[in-house]
Amino acid sequence: RGQSYDNGANMTGQYQGVQSRILQLNSRAFFMPCASHKLNLLLRDIAKSSVKAMTFFGTIERIYTIFSASTSRWAILNKHCHIMTVKKWSETRWESRLESVKAIRYQMPEILNAFEEISNTSSDSLIRSECKSLENEIGSYEFILSIIIWYDILVEVNTISKSLQSPNMDLDISASMLNGLLSFLNDYRNTGFKSAKTTAKDLAKAIGVSADFKKIRIRTKKKMFSYETQDEPSKNEETIFYQDYFLTIVDQAIVSMNMRFSQLESFNNNFGFLYRISKIKFMEKEELRKCCHDLQNGLTDGELKDIDGYELYEELLIFCTIISEETTAFQALSVLKKCCGSFPNISIVLRIILSIPVTSAGPERSFSKLKIIKNYLRSTLSQCKLTSLATLSIEQQITDSLDFSELIAIFAAAKARKKQF
């Protein structure tokens, strides 16, 4: 009744993907793309929306590479940075971009001091040149402002992504969180640049950098014909940064949010009036009847249908008087279990809502356990033993509750070589 996969074409493909083939067998097996994967793709869209954004993350990568390529340079970094070390970012690791930006955002003076020491003590001219180049690039006001903007966006996205990975997440809460993230992006578009400038100026002052944008030479194009229009009037560097960088990445984030989470909007249209089932008592009866009828159509496949829209309408009129105003869909289902089948249509609808998965983060973590279990020391591990170890690792809460002394006694009795006469 519910499907959720990552965003690989073999799983989510519209025509040949797994979700498409299952929908051909059962059109009521609703598909929900993994929201956490979608947020990661959102960050990828933003990072590739502007040349300056791509250059920014290229600089972050260069900072990590030059320190991690040598133990002596890594020791110099640790001598200056005592809170956290620089991190490598990855396309597929959800928190990697935030961790890599955070390490530089809060330790910029220390990292600059580390680069200065390496450029003064290194015997390799190439390393000296690279450190000097990175020192000048990090110490520019544009980079400082960029890292403030990116950190503000990444923190909000990561907070929502972590919350969506909760095992108790449902459509109601996920829709509220994603709408909250969209509201943040719209507000940040209007007020974020001003607040980021204030923070960037304070940071620039702390490291002794002038809070001025680098002067850019305006390129003029050669006119081939006399009727060509004049070049656009030159803009100041702050306006160019605001329009070509800040607005570009924020607008791309808003567009990607609306495009990538359109499926969630369709679920809101079908099931939205049942998210807060206690609020139904404040709805107009005609509106409620129409919602029930539309939901019946959505849960109908040919001659088969899950619910009767009119009966659902009648059941809701009675059931909403029984529950409190703060009752959620999950709590309402618990109440229904005590009603001995008096509201069958409501029970079916709520079970369908709560069965639709929001993310596939749990299976992703299960796959990640395999790397820990089957390392190079266990390369010849059999499939049976690997499955058993993976089950123990994944179901750690159950494993911790077991009595090992009893298990050891059973194992020892089974493997005992002494024969009893």
Tab-separated table of C-alpha atoms in Angstrom:
chain	number	residue	atom	x	y	z
A	1	ARG	CA	0.000	0.000	0.000
A	2	GLY	CA	3.014	2.290	0.216
A	3	GLN	CA	6.364	2.445	-1.605
A	4	SER	CA	9.475	4.504	-0.920
A	5	TYR	CA	12.865	4.232	-2.617
A	6	ASP	CA	15.915	6.337	-3.240
A	7	ASN	CA	15.992	8.365	-6.453
A	8	GLY	CA	17.764	5.868	-8.703
A	9	ALA	CA	16.147	5.547	-12.132
A	10	ASN	CA	15.870	1.754	-11.785
A	11	MET	CA	13.645	2.232	-8.718
A	12	THR	CA	11.725	5.464	-9.369
A	13	GLY	CA	11.608	5.442	-13.174
A	14	GLN	CA	8.283	6.646	-14.532
A	15	TYR	CA	7.982	3.848	-17.123
A	16	GLN	CA	10.384	0.977	-16.283
A	17	GLY	CA	11.153	1.640	-12.601
A	18	VAL	CA	10.157	-0.724	-9.802
A	19	GLN	CA	7.522	1.696	-8.495
A	20	SER	CA	5.969	1.904	-11.981
A	21	ARG	CA	5.785	-1.879	-12.345
A	22	ILE	CA	4.153	-2.251	-8.918
A	23	LEU	CA	1.637	0.483	-9.749
A	24	GLN	CA	0.703	-1.465	-12.886
A	25	LEU	CA	-0.257	-4.369	-10.641
A	26	ASN	CA	-1.920	-2.217	-7.982
A	27	SER	CA	-2.625	1.452	-8.681
A	28	ARG	CA	-3.338	1.994	-4.963
A	29	ALA	CA	0.246	1.163	-3.902
A	30	PHE	CA	1.110	4.840	-3.446
A	31	PHE	CA	4.687	5.861	-4.240
A	32	MET	CA	6.533	8.389	-2.097
A	33	PRO	CA	10.133	9.262	-3.093
A	34	CYS	CA	12.487	9.252	-0.113
A	35	ALA	CA	12.302	12.772	1.330
A	36	SER	CA	15.854	12.657	2.721
A	37	HIS	CA	17.283	11.698	-0.662
A	38	LYS	CA	15.242	14.497	-2.211
A	39	LEU	CA	16.748	17.026	0.182
A	40	ASN	CA	20.226	15.831	-0.759
A	41	LEU	CA	19.349	16.303	-4.435
A	42	LEU	CA	18.054	19.753	-3.524
A	43	LEU	CA	21.510	20.645	-2.188
A	44	ARG	CA	23.105	19.259	-5.334
A	45	ASP	CA	20.832	21.445	-7.471
A	46	ILE	CA	21.810	24.526	-5.466
A	47	ALA	CA	25.538	23.732	-5.574
A	48	LYS	CA	25.442	23.419	-9.373
A	49	SER	CA	23.187	26.410	-10.035
A	50	SER	CA	26.023	28.946	-10.182
A	51	VAL	CA	29.651	28.966	-11.292
A	52	LYS	CA	30.576	30.717	-8.042
A	53	ALA	CA	28.801	28.040	-6.018
A	54	MET	CA	30.721	25.280	-7.803
A	55	THR	CA	33.957	27.193	-7.269
A	56	PHE	CA	33.120	27.605	-3.578
A	57	PHE	CA	32.815	23.854	-2.958
A	58	GLY	CA	35.901	23.304	-5.088
A	59	THR	CA	37.789	25.535	-2.644
A	60	ILE	CA	36.381	23.553	0.311
A	61	GLU	CA	37.678	20.367	-1.341
A	62	ARG	CA	41.127	21.888	-1.930
A	63	ILE	CA	41.402	22.884	1.739
A	64	TYR	CA	40.764	19.300	2.864
A	65	THR	CA	43.039	17.807	0.215
A	66	ILE	CA	46.111	19.881	1.033
A	67	PHE	CA	45.904	19.075	4.755
A	68	SER	CA	45.015	15.379	4.426
A	69	ALA	CA	47.747	14.643	1.865
A	70	SER	CA	50.513	14.965	4.483
A	71	THR	CA	50.745	13.907	8.118
A	72	SER	CA	52.987	16.868	8.913
A	73	ARG	CA	50.484	19.346	7.471
A	74	TRP	CA	47.656	17.555	9.324
A	75	ALA	CA	49.647	17.923	12.565
A	76	ILE	CA	49.990	21.663	11.915
A	77	LEU	CA	46.214	21.868	11.389
A	78	ASN	CA	45.542	20.037	14.675
A	79	LYS	CA	47.947	22.375	16.466
A	80	HIS	CA	45.871	25.404	15.433
A	81	CYS	CA	42.339	23.892	15.302
A	82	HIS	CA	41.266	22.374	18.619
A	83	ILE	CA	37.483	22.166	18.102
A	84	MET	CA	37.101	20.166	14.868
A	85	THR	CA	39.089	19.220	11.803
A	86	VAL	CA	38.316	20.019	8.176
A	87	LYS	CA	36.017	17.500	6.507
A	88	LYS	CA	35.670	16.119	3.008
A	89	TRP	CA	32.272	16.618	1.365
A	90	SER	CA	30.549	14.058	-0.816
A	91	GLU	CA	27.621	14.023	-3.265
A	92	THR	CA	25.944	11.096	-1.528
A	93	ARG	CA	26.604	11.683	2.183
A	94	TRP	CA	23.709	13.776	3.464
A	95	GLU	CA	25.513	15.756	6.180
A	96	SER	CA	28.919	16.028	4.525
A	97	ARG	CA	28.392	19.488	3.016
A	98	LEU	CA	27.319	20.948	6.353
A	99	GLU	CA	30.219	19.342	8.257
A	100	SER	CA	32.782	20.578	5.733
A	101	VAL	CA	31.413	24.143	5.777
A	102	LYS	CA	30.944	24.218	9.567
A	103	ALA	CA	34.597	23.354	10.259
A	104	ILE	CA	35.747	26.394	8.256
A	105	ARG	CA	32.929	28.704	9.326
A	106	TYR	CA	33.878	28.570	13.014
A	107	GLN	CA	37.648	28.147	12.647
A	108	MET	CA	38.590	30.508	9.841
A	109	PRO	CA	41.299	32.438	11.790
A	110	GLU	CA	42.908	29.172	12.921
A	111	ILE	CA	42.886	27.702	9.395
A	112	LEU	CA	44.448	30.882	8.003
A	113	ASN	CA	47.187	30.645	10.637
A	114	ALA	CA	47.795	27.012	9.669
A	115	PHE	CA	48.151	27.969	5.995
A	116	GLU	CA	50.541	30.766	6.924
A	117	GLU	CA	52.751	28.397	8.933
A	118	ILE	CA	52.824	25.812	6.135
A	119	SER	CA	53.676	28.414	3.488
A	120	ASN	CA	56.554	29.672	5.673
A	121	THR	CA	57.990	26.286	6.673
A	122	SER	CA	57.321	23.968	3.732
A	123	SER	CA	60.281	23.072	1.476
A	124	ASP	CA	57.971	22.231	-1.463
A	125	SER	CA	57.437	25.257	-3.705
A	126	LEU	CA	54.190	23.814	-5.082
A	127	ILE	CA	52.725	23.417	-1.573
A	128	ARG	CA	53.841	26.934	-0.654
A	129	SER	CA	52.137	28.330	-3.737
A	130	GLU	CA	48.925	26.368	-3.093
A	131	CYS	CA	48.785	27.445	0.574
A	132	LYS	CA	49.358	31.081	-0.334
A	133	SER	CA	46.629	30.869	-2.985
A	134	LEU	CA	44.140	29.308	-0.558
A	135	GLU	CA	45.078	31.807	2.161
A	136	ASN	CA	44.253	34.702	-0.189
A	137	GLU	CA	41.047	33.055	-1.371
A	138	ILE	CA	39.736	32.209	2.111
A	139	GLY	CA	40.695	35.650	3.371
A	140	SER	CA	38.555	37.422	0.780
A	141	TYR	CA	35.281	39.071	1.812
A	142	GLU	CA	33.368	37.220	-0.921
A	143	PHE	CA	34.402	33.828	0.474
A	144	ILE	CA	33.512	34.877	4.028
A	145	LEU	CA	30.062	36.054	2.923
A	146	SER	CA	29.583	32.879	0.860
A	147	ILE	CA	30.367	30.578	3.759
A	148	ILE	CA	27.914	32.460	6.024
A	149	ILE	CA	25.135	32.118	3.410
A	150	TRP	CA	25.830	28.440	2.784
A	151	TYR	CA	25.997	27.631	6.488
A	152	ASP	CA	22.616	29.292	7.125
A	153	ILE	CA	20.974	27.251	4.358
A	154	LEU	CA	22.703	23.948	5.131
A	155	VAL	CA	21.839	24.066	8.842
A	156	GLU	CA	18.119	24.396	8.117
A	157	VAL	CA	18.112	21.690	5.455
A	158	ASN	CA	20.087	19.303	7.681
A	159	THR	CA	17.718	19.864	10.616
A	160	ILE	CA	14.719	18.890	8.477
A	161	SER	CA	16.603	15.948	6.943
A	162	LYS	CA	17.461	14.505	10.371
A	163	SER	CA	13.888	14.895	11.575
A	164	LEU	CA	12.520	13.145	8.476
A	165	GLN	CA	14.687	10.092	9.240
A	166	SER	CA	12.763	9.390	12.438
A	167	PRO	CA	11.021	5.964	12.430
A	168	ASN	CA	7.836	7.634	13.719
A	169	MET	CA	7.644	10.168	10.885
A	170	ASP	CA	4.347	10.357	8.983
A	171	LEU	CA	2.914	12.380	6.103
A	172	ASP	CA	1.359	15.008	8.352
A	173	ILE	CA	4.559	15.969	10.191
A	174	SER	CA	6.760	15.682	7.092
A	175	ALA	CA	4.459	17.991	5.120
A	176	SER	CA	4.558	20.559	7.946
A	177	MET	CA	8.358	20.412	8.158
A	178	LEU	CA	8.889	20.766	4.411
A	179	ASN	CA	6.449	23.667	4.272
A	180	GLY	CA	8.401	25.258	7.121
A	181	LEU	CA	11.646	24.849	5.158
A	182	LEU	CA	10.030	26.434	2.100
A	183	SER	CA	8.850	29.359	4.237
A	184	PHE	CA	12.383	29.782	5.599
A	185	LEU	CA	13.823	29.925	2.073
A	186	ASN	CA	11.252	32.541	1.014
A	187	ASP	CA	12.018	34.653	4.086
A	188	TYR	CA	15.760	34.191	3.647
A	189	ARG	CA	15.489	35.431	0.081
A	190	ASN	CA	14.109	38.717	1.381
A	191	THR	CA	16.134	39.265	4.545
A	192	GLY	CA	18.982	36.726	4.497
A	193	PHE	CA	21.485	38.746	2.496
A	194	LYS	CA	21.357	41.666	4.896
A	195	SER	CA	21.802	39.492	7.987
A	196	ALA	CA	24.584	37.482	6.312
A	197	LYS	CA	26.427	40.712	5.482
A	198	THR	CA	26.302	41.790	9.124
A	199	THR	CA	27.735	38.460	10.315
A	200	ALA	CA	30.355	38.433	7.543
A	201	LYS	CA	31.562	41.933	8.462
A	202	ASP	CA	32.054	40.885	12.093
A	203	LEU	CA	34.011	37.797	11.006
A	204	ALA	CA	36.078	39.814	8.520
A	205	LYS	CA	36.921	42.322	11.240
A	206	ALA	CA	38.015	39.493	13.561
A	207	ILE	CA	40.552	38.178	11.041
A	208	GLY	CA	41.630	41.609	9.798
A	209	VAL	CA	40.042	41.520	6.333
A	210	SER	CA	38.510	44.552	4.655
A	211	ALA	CA	34.745	44.113	4.149
A	212	ASP	CA	34.897	45.148	0.493
A	213	PHE	CA	34.164	43.209	-2.665
A	214	LYS	CA	36.944	42.603	-5.145
A	215	LYS	CA	36.863	45.031	-8.057
A	216	ILE	CA	35.805	43.366	-11.282
A	217	ARG	CA	36.720	44.687	-14.690
A	218	ILE	CA	33.598	45.053	-16.791
A	219	ARG	CA	34.027	43.297	-20.108
A	220	THR	CA	32.757	45.137	-23.185
A	221	LYS	CA	31.787	43.264	-26.297
A	222	LYS	CA	32.952	44.311	-29.703
A	223	LYS	CA	30.024	45.576	-31.787
A	224	MET	CA	29.896	44.251	-35.304
A	225	PHE	CA	27.016	46.403	-36.566
A	226	SER	CA	25.950	49.942	-35.879
A	227	TYR	CA	22.410	49.017	-34.879
A	228	GLU	CA	23.499	46.924	-31.881
A	229	THR	CA	22.409	48.335	-28.527
A	230	GLN	CA	24.817	49.800	-26.030
A	231	ASP	CA	26.295	47.650	-23.252
A	232	GLU	CA	24.322	47.495	-20.038
A	233	PRO	CA	25.353	50.081	-17.466
A	234	SER	CA	27.966	48.768	-15.037
A	235	LYS	CA	26.830	47.608	-11.596
A	236	ASN	CA	28.760	47.677	-8.370
A	237	GLU	CA	30.335	44.450	-7.112
A	238	GLU	CA	27.856	43.959	-4.256
A	239	THR	CA	24.875	44.102	-6.631
A	240	ILE	CA	26.546	41.605	-8.969
A	241	PHE	CA	27.194	39.223	-6.045
A	242	TYR	CA	23.612	39.613	-4.796
A	243	GLN	CA	21.978	39.010	-8.171
A	244	ASP	CA	24.310	36.450	-9.742
A	245	TYR	CA	25.110	34.416	-6.644
A	246	PHE	CA	22.804	34.894	-3.666
A	247	LEU	CA	19.498	35.118	-5.566
A	248	THR	CA	20.572	32.348	-7.932
A	249	ILE	CA	21.156	29.734	-5.236
A	250	VAL	CA	18.140	30.714	-3.113
A	251	ASP	CA	15.773	30.802	-6.112
A	252	GLN	CA	17.103	27.425	-7.245
A	253	ALA	CA	16.410	26.032	-3.770
A	254	ILE	CA	12.805	27.288	-3.884
A	255	VAL	CA	12.243	25.950	-7.413
A	256	SER	CA	13.731	22.546	-6.523
A	257	MET	CA	11.591	22.341	-3.374
A	258	ASN	CA	8.400	22.907	-5.363
A	259	MET	CA	9.445	20.516	-8.139
A	260	ARG	CA	10.911	17.632	-6.144
A	261	PHE	CA	8.194	17.488	-3.487
A	262	SER	CA	5.213	17.762	-5.838
A	263	GLN	CA	4.238	14.162	-4.968
A	264	LEU	CA	3.756	15.176	-1.346
A	265	GLU	CA	1.376	17.889	-2.501
A	266	SER	CA	-0.827	15.265	-4.189
A	267	PHE	CA	-0.972	13.300	-0.924
A	268	ASN	CA	-1.979	16.483	0.880
A	269	ASN	CA	-4.822	16.990	-1.588
A	270	ASN	CA	-6.135	13.440	-1.032
A	271	PHE	CA	-5.465	12.823	2.667
A	272	GLY	CA	-4.801	16.304	4.035
A	273	PHE	CA	-8.170	16.728	5.738
A	274	LEU	CA	-7.461	13.597	7.832
A	275	TYR	CA	-4.010	14.624	9.101
A	276	ARG	CA	-5.617	16.463	11.999
A	277	ILE	CA	-8.797	14.449	12.144
A	278	SER	CA	-10.139	16.363	15.158
A	279	LYS	CA	-10.351	19.560	13.049
A	280	ILE	CA	-13.028	17.997	10.845
A	281	LYS	CA	-15.751	19.267	13.187
A	282	PHE	CA	-14.925	22.814	12.015
A	283	MET	CA	-15.246	21.976	8.290
A	284	GLU	CA	-18.318	22.746	6.227
A	285	LYS	CA	-20.391	19.610	5.599
A	286	GLU	CA	-20.368	20.075	1.825
A	287	GLU	CA	-16.599	20.463	1.826
A	288	LEU	CA	-16.197	17.346	3.985
A	289	ARG	CA	-18.531	15.349	1.733
A	290	LYS	CA	-16.537	16.396	-1.335
A	291	CYS	CA	-13.242	15.402	0.320
A	292	CYS	CA	-14.631	11.972	1.200
A	293	HIS	CA	-15.895	11.467	-2.354
A	294	ASP	CA	-12.532	12.482	-3.851
A	295	LEU	CA	-10.736	10.126	-1.468
A	296	GLN	CA	-13.021	7.264	-2.532
A	297	ASN	CA	-12.062	7.911	-6.164
A	298	GLY	CA	-8.372	7.890	-5.243
A	299	LEU	CA	-8.724	4.544	-3.460
A	300	THR	CA	-10.653	2.887	-6.292
A	301	ASP	CA	-9.102	0.546	-8.867
A	302	GLY	CA	-11.635	-0.587	-11.452
A	303	GLU	CA	-14.422	-2.348	-9.584
A	304	LEU	CA	-12.375	-2.610	-6.408
A	305	LYS	CA	-12.563	0.143	-3.809
A	306	ASP	CA	-11.209	0.407	-0.294
A	307	ILE	CA	-13.848	2.664	1.217
A	308	ASP	CA	-17.298	4.062	0.624
A	309	GLY	CA	-17.162	7.851	0.529
A	310	TYR	CA	-20.677	8.412	1.906
A	311	GLU	CA	-20.155	5.972	4.793
A	312	LEU	CA	-16.811	7.619	5.573
A	313	TYR	CA	-18.574	10.989	5.730
A	314	GLU	CA	-21.183	9.675	8.174
A	315	GLU	CA	-18.543	7.974	10.346
A	316	LEU	CA	-16.415	11.137	10.530
A	317	LEU	CA	-19.348	13.231	11.733
A	318	ILE	CA	-19.698	10.936	14.750
A	319	PHE	CA	-16.038	10.087	15.350
A	320	CYS	CA	-14.822	13.710	15.497
A	321	THR	CA	-17.069	14.283	18.531
A	322	ILE	CA	-15.378	11.437	20.422
A	323	ILE	CA	-11.741	12.538	20.147
A	324	SER	CA	-9.992	15.602	21.526
A	325	GLU	CA	-8.860	18.597	19.450
A	326	GLU	CA	-5.149	17.629	19.515
A	327	THR	CA	-5.600	14.023	18.390
A	328	THR	CA	-3.231	12.921	15.623
A	329	ALA	CA	-3.894	10.234	13.011
A	330	PHE	CA	-1.849	7.669	14.964
A	331	GLN	CA	-3.660	8.431	18.213
A	332	ALA	CA	-7.009	8.249	16.415
A	333	LEU	CA	-6.150	4.760	15.156
A	334	SER	CA	-5.441	3.685	18.742
A	335	VAL	CA	-8.892	4.938	19.739
A	336	LEU	CA	-10.488	3.033	16.850
A	337	LYS	CA	-9.025	-0.248	18.074
A	338	LYS	CA	-11.103	0.146	21.240
A	339	CYS	CA	-14.296	0.786	19.258
A	340	CYS	CA	-14.607	-2.848	18.102
A	341	GLY	CA	-14.960	-2.127	14.375
A	342	SER	CA	-17.612	0.596	14.639
A	343	PHE	CA	-15.795	2.864	12.152
A	344	PRO	CA	-14.375	0.544	9.454
A	345	ASN	CA	-13.872	3.173	6.734
A	346	ILE	CA	-11.974	5.547	9.036
A	347	SER	CA	-9.793	2.659	10.214
A	348	ILE	CA	-8.886	1.690	6.634
A	349	VAL	CA	-8.039	5.264	5.618
A	350	LEU	CA	-5.874	5.942	8.669
A	351	ARG	CA	-3.979	2.671	8.216
A	352	ILE	CA	-3.261	3.609	4.595
A	353	ILE	CA	-2.038	7.082	5.603
A	354	LEU	CA	0.263	5.667	8.278
A	355	SER	CA	1.546	2.919	5.953
A	356	ILE	CA	2.888	5.300	3.305
A	357	PRO	CA	6.632	5.654	4.108
A	358	VAL	CA	8.192	9.115	4.122
A	359	THR	CA	11.853	8.075	3.825
A	360	SER	CA	13.911	4.937	3.205
A	361	ALA	CA	16.580	6.019	5.697
A	362	GLY	CA	16.252	2.848	7.802
A	363	PRO	CA	17.253	0.475	4.974
A	364	GLU	CA	20.047	2.898	4.026
A	365	ARG	CA	21.515	2.579	7.514
A	366	SER	CA	21.208	-1.225	7.250
A	367	PHE	CA	23.330	-1.189	4.087
A	368	SER	CA	25.877	1.019	5.822
A	369	LYS	CA	26.308	-1.643	8.525
A	370	LEU	CA	27.664	-4.093	5.937
A	371	LYS	CA	30.792	-1.968	5.450
A	372	ILE	CA	31.485	-2.169	9.186
A	373	ILE	CA	30.832	-5.914	9.460
A	374	LYS	CA	32.434	-7.230	6.258
A	375	ASN	CA	35.814	-5.518	6.342
A	376	TYR	CA	39.052	-6.737	4.786
A	377	LEU	CA	39.708	-9.025	7.767
A	378	ARG	CA	36.430	-10.853	7.114
A	379	SER	CA	36.642	-11.066	3.334
A	380	THR	CA	35.861	-14.811	3.333
A	381	LEU	CA	32.824	-14.500	5.593
A	382	SER	CA	30.011	-16.872	4.579
A	383	GLN	CA	26.585	-15.570	3.645
A	384	CYS	CA	24.891	-17.269	6.588
A	385	LYS	CA	27.265	-15.796	9.156
A	386	LEU	CA	27.150	-12.365	7.480
A	387	THR	CA	23.343	-12.376	7.658
A	388	SER	CA	23.426	-13.309	11.350
A	389	LEU	CA	25.992	-10.621	12.233
A	390	ALA	CA	24.071	-8.010	10.225
A	391	THR	CA	20.841	-8.895	12.042
A	392	LEU	CA	22.571	-8.557	15.434
A	393	SER	CA	24.033	-5.204	14.435
A	394	ILE	CA	20.851	-3.764	12.911
A	395	GLU	CA	18.591	-4.947	15.753
A	396	GLN	CA	20.967	-3.664	18.417
A	397	GLN	CA	18.219	-2.819	20.904
A	398	ILE	CA	16.990	-6.423	20.921
A	399	THR	CA	20.574	-7.713	21.071
A	400	ASP	CA	21.350	-5.637	24.177
A	401	SER	CA	18.303	-7.045	25.966
A	402	LEU	CA	19.436	-10.681	25.553
A	403	ASP	CA	20.879	-12.694	28.447
A	404	PHE	CA	24.321	-13.747	27.175
A	405	SER	CA	25.010	-16.161	30.024
A	406	GLU	CA	22.047	-18.307	29.016
A	407	LEU	CA	23.068	-18.208	25.346
A	408	ILE	CA	26.637	-19.205	26.221
A	409	ALA	CA	25.346	-22.144	28.270
A	410	ILE	CA	23.187	-23.340	25.371
A	411	PHE	CA	26.099	-22.982	22.921
A	412	ALA	CA	28.487	-24.798	25.267
A	413	ALA	CA	26.036	-27.666	25.720
A	414	ALA	CA	25.587	-28.004	21.965
A	415	LYS	CA	29.336	-28.021	21.270
A	416	ALA	CA	30.436	-30.154	24.249
A	417	ARG	CA	32.757	-32.981	23.203
A	418	LYS	CA	32.512	-35.016	26.385
A	419	LYS	CA	30.086	-37.873	26.194
A	420	GLN	CA	27.795	-38.569	29.136
A	421	PHE	CA	27.565	-42.265	30.168
